[in-house]
Short mmCIF file of C-alpha atoms and ligand atoms in Angstrom, two decimals:
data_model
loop_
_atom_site.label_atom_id
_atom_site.label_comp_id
_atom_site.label_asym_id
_atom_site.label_seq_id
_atom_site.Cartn_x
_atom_site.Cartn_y
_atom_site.Cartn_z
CA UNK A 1 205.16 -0.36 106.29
CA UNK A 2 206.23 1.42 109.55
CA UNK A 3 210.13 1.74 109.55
CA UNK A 4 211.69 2.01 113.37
CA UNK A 5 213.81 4.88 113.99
CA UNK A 6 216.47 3.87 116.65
CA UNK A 7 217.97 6.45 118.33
CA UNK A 8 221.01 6.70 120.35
CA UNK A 9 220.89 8.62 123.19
CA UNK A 10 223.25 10.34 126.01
CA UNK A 11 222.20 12.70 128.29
CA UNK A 12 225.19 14.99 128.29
CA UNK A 13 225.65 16.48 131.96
CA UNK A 14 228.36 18.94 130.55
CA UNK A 15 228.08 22.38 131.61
CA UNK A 16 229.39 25.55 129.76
CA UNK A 17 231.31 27.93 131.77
CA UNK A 18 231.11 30.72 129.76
CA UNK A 19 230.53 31.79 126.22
CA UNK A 20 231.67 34.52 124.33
CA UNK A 21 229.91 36.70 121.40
CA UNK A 22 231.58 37.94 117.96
CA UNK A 23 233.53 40.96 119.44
CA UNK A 24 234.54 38.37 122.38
CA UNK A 25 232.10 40.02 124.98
CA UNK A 26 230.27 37.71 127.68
CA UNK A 27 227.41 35.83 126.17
CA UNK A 28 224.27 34.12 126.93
CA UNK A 29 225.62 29.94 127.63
CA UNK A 30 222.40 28.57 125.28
CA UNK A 31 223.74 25.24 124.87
CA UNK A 32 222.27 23.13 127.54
CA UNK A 33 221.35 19.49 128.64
CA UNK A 34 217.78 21.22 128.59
CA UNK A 35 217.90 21.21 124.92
CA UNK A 36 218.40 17.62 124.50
CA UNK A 37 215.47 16.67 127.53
CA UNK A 38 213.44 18.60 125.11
CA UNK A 39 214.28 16.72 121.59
CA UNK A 40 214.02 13.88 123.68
CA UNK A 41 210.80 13.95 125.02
CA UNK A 42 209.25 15.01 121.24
CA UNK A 43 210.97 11.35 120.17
CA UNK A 44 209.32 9.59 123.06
CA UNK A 45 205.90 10.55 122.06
CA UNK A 46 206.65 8.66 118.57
CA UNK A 47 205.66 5.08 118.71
CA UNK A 48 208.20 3.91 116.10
CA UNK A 49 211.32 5.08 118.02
CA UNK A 50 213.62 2.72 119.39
CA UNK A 51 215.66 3.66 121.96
CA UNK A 52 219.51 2.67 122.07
CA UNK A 53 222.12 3.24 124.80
CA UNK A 54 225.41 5.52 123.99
CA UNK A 55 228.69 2.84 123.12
CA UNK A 56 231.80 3.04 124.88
CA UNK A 57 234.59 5.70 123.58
CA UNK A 58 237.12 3.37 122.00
CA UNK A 59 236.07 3.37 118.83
CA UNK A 60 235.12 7.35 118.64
CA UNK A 61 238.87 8.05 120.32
CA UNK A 62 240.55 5.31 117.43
CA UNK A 63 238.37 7.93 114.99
CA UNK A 64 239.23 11.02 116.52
CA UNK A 65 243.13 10.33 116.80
CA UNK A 66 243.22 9.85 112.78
CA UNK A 67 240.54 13.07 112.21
CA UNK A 68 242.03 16.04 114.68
CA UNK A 69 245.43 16.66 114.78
CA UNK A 70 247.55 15.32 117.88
CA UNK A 71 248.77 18.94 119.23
CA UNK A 72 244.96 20.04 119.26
CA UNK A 73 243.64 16.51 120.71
CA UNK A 74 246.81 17.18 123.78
CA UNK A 75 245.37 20.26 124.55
CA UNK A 76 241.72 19.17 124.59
CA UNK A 77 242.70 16.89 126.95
CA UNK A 78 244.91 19.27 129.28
CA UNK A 79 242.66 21.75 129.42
CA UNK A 80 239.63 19.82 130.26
CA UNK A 81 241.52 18.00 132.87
CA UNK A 82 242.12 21.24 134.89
CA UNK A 83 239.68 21.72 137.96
CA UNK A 84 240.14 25.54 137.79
CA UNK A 85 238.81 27.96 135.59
CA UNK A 86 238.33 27.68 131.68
CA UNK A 87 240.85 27.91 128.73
CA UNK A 88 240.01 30.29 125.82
CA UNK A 89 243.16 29.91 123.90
CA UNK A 90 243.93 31.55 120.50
CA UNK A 91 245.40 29.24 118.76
CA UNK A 92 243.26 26.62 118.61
CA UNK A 93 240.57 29.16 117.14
CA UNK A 94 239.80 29.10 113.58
CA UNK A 95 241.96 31.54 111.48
CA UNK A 96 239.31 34.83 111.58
CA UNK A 97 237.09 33.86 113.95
CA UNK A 98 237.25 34.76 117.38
CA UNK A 99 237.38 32.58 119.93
CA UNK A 100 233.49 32.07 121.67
CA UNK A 101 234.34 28.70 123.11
CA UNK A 102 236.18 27.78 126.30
CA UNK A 103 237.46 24.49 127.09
CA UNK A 104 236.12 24.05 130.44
CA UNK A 105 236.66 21.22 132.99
CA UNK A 106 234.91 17.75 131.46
CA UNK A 107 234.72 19.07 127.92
CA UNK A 108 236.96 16.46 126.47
CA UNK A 109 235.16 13.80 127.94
CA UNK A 110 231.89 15.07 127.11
CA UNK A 111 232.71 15.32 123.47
CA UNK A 112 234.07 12.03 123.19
CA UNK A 113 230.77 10.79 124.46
CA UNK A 114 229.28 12.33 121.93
CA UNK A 115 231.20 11.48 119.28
CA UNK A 116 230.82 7.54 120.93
CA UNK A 117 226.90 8.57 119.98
CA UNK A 118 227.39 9.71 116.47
CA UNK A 119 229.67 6.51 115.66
CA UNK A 120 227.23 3.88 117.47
CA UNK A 121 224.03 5.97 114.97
CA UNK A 122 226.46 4.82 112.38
CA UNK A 123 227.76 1.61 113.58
CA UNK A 124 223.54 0.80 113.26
CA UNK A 125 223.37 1.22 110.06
CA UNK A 126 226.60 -1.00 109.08
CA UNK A 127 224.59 -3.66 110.87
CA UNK A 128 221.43 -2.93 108.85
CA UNK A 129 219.06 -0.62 110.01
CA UNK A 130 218.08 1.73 107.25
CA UNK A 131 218.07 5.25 109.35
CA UNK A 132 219.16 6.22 112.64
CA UNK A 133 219.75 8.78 114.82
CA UNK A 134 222.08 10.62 116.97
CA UNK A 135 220.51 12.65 120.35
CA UNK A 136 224.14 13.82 121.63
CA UNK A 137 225.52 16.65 122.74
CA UNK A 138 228.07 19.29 122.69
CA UNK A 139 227.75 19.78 119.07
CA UNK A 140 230.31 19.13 116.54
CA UNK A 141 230.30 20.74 113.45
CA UNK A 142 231.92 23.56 113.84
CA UNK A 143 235.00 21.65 115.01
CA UNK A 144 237.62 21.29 112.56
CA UNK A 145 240.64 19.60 112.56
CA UNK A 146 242.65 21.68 115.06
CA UNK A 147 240.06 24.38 116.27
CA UNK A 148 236.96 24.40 118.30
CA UNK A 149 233.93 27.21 118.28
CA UNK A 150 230.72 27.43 118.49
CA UNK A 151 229.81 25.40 121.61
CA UNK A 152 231.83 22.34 119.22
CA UNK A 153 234.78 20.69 120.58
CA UNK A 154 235.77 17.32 118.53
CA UNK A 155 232.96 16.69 114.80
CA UNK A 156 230.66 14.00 115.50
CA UNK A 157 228.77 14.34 112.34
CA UNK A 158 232.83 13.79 110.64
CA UNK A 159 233.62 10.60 113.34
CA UNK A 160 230.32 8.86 111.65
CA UNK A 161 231.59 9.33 108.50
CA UNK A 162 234.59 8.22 108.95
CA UNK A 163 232.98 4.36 110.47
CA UNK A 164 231.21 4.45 107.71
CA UNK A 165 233.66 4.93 105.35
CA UNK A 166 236.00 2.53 106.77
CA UNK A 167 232.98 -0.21 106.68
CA UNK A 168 232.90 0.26 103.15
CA UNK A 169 230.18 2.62 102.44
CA UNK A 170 230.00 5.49 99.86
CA UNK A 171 229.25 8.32 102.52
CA UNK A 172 228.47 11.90 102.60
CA UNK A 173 228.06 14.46 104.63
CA UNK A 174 224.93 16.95 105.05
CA UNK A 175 224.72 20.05 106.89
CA UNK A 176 221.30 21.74 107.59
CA UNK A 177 221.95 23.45 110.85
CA UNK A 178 220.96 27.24 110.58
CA UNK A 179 225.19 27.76 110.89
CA UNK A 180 227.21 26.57 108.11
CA UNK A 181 229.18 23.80 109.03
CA UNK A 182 232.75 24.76 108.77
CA UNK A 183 234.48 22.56 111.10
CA UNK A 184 233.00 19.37 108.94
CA UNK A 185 234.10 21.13 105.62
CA UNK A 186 237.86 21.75 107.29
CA UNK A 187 238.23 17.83 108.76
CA UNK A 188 236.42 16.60 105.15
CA UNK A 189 238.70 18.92 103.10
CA UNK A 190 241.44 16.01 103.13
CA UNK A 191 239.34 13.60 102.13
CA UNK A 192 238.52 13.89 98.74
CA UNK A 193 235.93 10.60 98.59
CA UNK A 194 233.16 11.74 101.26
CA UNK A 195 231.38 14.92 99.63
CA UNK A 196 229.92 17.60 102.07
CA UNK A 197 226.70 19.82 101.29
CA UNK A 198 226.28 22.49 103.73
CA UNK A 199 223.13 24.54 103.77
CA UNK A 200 223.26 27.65 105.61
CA UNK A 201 222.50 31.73 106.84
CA UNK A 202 225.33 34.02 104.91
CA UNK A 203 228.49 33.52 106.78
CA UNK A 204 228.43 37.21 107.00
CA UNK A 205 225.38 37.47 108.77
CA UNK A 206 225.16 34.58 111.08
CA UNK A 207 228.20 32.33 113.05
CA UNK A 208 231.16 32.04 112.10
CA UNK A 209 230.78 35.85 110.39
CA UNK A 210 233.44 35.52 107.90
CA UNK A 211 233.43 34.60 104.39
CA UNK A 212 234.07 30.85 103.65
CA UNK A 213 234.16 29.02 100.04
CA UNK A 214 234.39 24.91 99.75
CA UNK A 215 237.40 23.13 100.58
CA UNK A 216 237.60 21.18 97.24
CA UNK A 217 235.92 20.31 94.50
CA UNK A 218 233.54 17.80 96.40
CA UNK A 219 232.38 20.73 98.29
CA UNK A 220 229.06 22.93 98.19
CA UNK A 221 227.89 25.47 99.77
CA UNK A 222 224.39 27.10 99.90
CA UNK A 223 224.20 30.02 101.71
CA UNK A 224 221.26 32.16 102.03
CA UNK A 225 221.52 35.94 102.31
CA UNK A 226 217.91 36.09 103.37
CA UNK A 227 215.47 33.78 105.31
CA UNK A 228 214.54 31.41 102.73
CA UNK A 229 210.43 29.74 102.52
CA UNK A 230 210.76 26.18 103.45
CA UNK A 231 209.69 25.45 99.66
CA UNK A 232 212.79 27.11 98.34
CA UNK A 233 214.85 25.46 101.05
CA UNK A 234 213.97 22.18 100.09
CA UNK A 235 214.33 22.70 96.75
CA UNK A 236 217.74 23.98 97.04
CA UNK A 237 218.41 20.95 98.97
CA UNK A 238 217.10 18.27 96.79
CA UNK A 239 218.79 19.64 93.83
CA UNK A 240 222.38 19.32 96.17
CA UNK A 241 221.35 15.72 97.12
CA UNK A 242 221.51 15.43 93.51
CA UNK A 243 224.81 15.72 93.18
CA UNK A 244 226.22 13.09 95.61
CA UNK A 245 227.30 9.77 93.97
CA UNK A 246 226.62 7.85 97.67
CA UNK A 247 224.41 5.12 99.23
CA UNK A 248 224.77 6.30 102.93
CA UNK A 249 224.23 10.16 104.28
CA UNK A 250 225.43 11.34 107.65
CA UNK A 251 222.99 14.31 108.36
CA UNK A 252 224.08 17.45 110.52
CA UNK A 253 220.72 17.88 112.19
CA UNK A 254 220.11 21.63 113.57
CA UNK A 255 216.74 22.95 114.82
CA UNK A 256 217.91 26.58 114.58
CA UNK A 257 215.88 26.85 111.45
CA UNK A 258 212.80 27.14 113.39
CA UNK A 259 211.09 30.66 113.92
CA UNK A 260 212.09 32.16 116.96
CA UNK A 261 215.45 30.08 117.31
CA UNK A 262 217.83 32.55 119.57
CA UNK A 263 220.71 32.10 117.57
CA UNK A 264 218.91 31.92 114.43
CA UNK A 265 216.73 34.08 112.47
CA UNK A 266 214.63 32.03 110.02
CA UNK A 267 211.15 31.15 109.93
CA UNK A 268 210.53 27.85 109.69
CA UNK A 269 207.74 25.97 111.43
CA UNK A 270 208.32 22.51 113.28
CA UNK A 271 206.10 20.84 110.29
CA UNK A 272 209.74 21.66 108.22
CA UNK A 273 211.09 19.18 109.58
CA UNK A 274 208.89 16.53 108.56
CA UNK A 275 209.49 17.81 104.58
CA UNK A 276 213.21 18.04 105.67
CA UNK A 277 213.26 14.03 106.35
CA UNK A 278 210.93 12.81 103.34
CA UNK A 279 213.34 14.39 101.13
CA UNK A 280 215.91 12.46 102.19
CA UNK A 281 214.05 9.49 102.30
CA UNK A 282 213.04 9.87 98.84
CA UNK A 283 217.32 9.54 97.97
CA UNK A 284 216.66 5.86 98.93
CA UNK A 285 219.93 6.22 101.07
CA UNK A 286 220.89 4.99 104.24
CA UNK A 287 220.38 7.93 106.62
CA UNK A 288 222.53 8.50 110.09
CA UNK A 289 221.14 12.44 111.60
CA UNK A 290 223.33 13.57 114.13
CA UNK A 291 222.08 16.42 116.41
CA UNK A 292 223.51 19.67 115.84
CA UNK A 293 222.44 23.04 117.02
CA UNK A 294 218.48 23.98 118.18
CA UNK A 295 218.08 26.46 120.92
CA UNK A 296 214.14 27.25 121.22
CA UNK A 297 213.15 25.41 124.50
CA UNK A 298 209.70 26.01 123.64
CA UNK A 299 209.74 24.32 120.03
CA UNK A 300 212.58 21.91 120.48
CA UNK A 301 210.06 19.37 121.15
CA UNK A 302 207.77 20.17 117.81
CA UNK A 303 210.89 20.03 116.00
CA UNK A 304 212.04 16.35 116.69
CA UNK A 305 208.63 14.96 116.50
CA UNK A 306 208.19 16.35 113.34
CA UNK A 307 211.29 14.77 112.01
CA UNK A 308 210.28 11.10 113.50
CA UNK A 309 207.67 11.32 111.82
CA UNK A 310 208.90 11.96 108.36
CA UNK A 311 210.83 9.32 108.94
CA UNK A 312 207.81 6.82 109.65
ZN1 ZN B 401 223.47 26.16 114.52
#
């Protein structure tokens, strides 16, 4: 039997202003609305996709007050609000890491719309759908609870856990984005009931380039010093599904992975992808992806056919 793959969708018409590198030098702005045309239009030529409009932000802004803290959240909002310029402020970076990200004018609202996305994938599978999916955009997953960075401003993948959670399901949280997902293990790390894999490039090598160790004992982390085959990827992952004791996932989707990513440096093919969602099929779960990183233009479009169709 066919299953339907409904996926949420928002355009995102946020721009970047700027975007730093490690050593805080000007940088290449790679996170674009022409990313998500591109995922987009490999979903639309997939037959069993149904296509669902973006929610309002209530709910996503009742989730976000309870997962960021209130000090960060006022100066999301501030700063976005201002017509001038861009705000690259220190103290809402991680500890380590150097600020890359500026909150410029329409951020806040942008991420809230995402997040809205995230928690409507989820909000889908309360009502019964068995799988769903999240096309949104800024990403979120290297947001924690009172820092942004890499292109991430408020963690959608963490917002659809939470609904979940708070409709009752066992939930946890799955990182496969090329960058390890340390904004999801810092807002997870005080919540001891929704366990976090994250799968990922050494810390050293790749984003956010310093060392990093789980949050708590419901924590792993895989990282891989070099590019791994997609056999022992998946193998690596399957044993990690292994270990969570849940009935619904919330997947932090990246397509960074792929050969010839610009801020990755693996080797996958698109054809990954369709492994990637069989295996986590085959944990009989509920599954809610939400879109993460993915910067090839040219193979965005392989990437998130590929991964309808493992979902089939
Ligand atoms: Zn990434």
């Amino acid at each position: 039997m066919t299953a339907t793959l409904p996926v949420v969708y928002d355009s995102g018409d946020f721009l970047l202003s700027s975007f730093r590198d490690r050593d805080g030098r000007p940088a290449p702005i790679l996170e674009t609305e022409a990313r998500i045309e591109r995922i987009v239009s490999g979903l639309r030529s997939c037959q069993h996709v149904r296509w669902v409009g973006a929610a309002g932000p209530e709910q996503a802004l009742e989730i976000v007050g309870r997962m960021h803290s209130a000090e960060y959240l006022r100066f999301l909002a501030e700063a976005s609000a201002r017509s001038d310029g861009e705000t690259l402020d220190e103290r809402f970076a991680e500890p380590g890491i150097v600020p890359d990200t500026p909150v410029t004018k329409g951020a806040f609202d942008a991420a809230i719309r995402a997040c809205s996305s995230a928690v409507a994938a989820a909000n889908l599978l309360i009502a019964g759908d068995r799988q769903a999916y999240a096309v949104c955009r800024p990403p979120g997953h290297h947001a924690g609870r009172a820092f942004l960075g890499g292109y991430c401003y408020l963690n959608n993948a963490g917002a659809a856990a939470w609904a979940l959670r708070d409709a009752g399901r066992r939930v946890g949280v799955v990182d496969v984005d090329y960058h390890h997902g340390n904004g999801t293990a810092d807002v997870l790390s005080t919540e001891p009931d929704i366990p976090f894999v994250s799968l990922h490039a050494s810390t050293l090598q790749a984003f956010p380039y310093v060392p990093t160790s789980p949050r708590g004992p419901n924590q792993w982390f895989v990282p891989f010093e070099e590019p791994p085959t997609e056999d022992h990827y998946l193998a690596r992952l399957v044993e990690h599904l292994g270990h969570l004791s849940v009935d619904t996932i919330v997947i932090s989707l990246g397509y960074d992975p792929v050969a010839g990513d610009p801020h990755g440096g693996w080797t996958m093919t698109p054809g990954f992808f369709r492994a990637l969602a069989r295996a986590f099929r085959e944990t009989g779960c509920q599954l809610c992806f939400v879109q993460e990183g993915g910067y090839s233009l040219e193979r965005l479009a392989d990437c998130s056919r590929e991964l309808a169709l493992g979902l089939e």
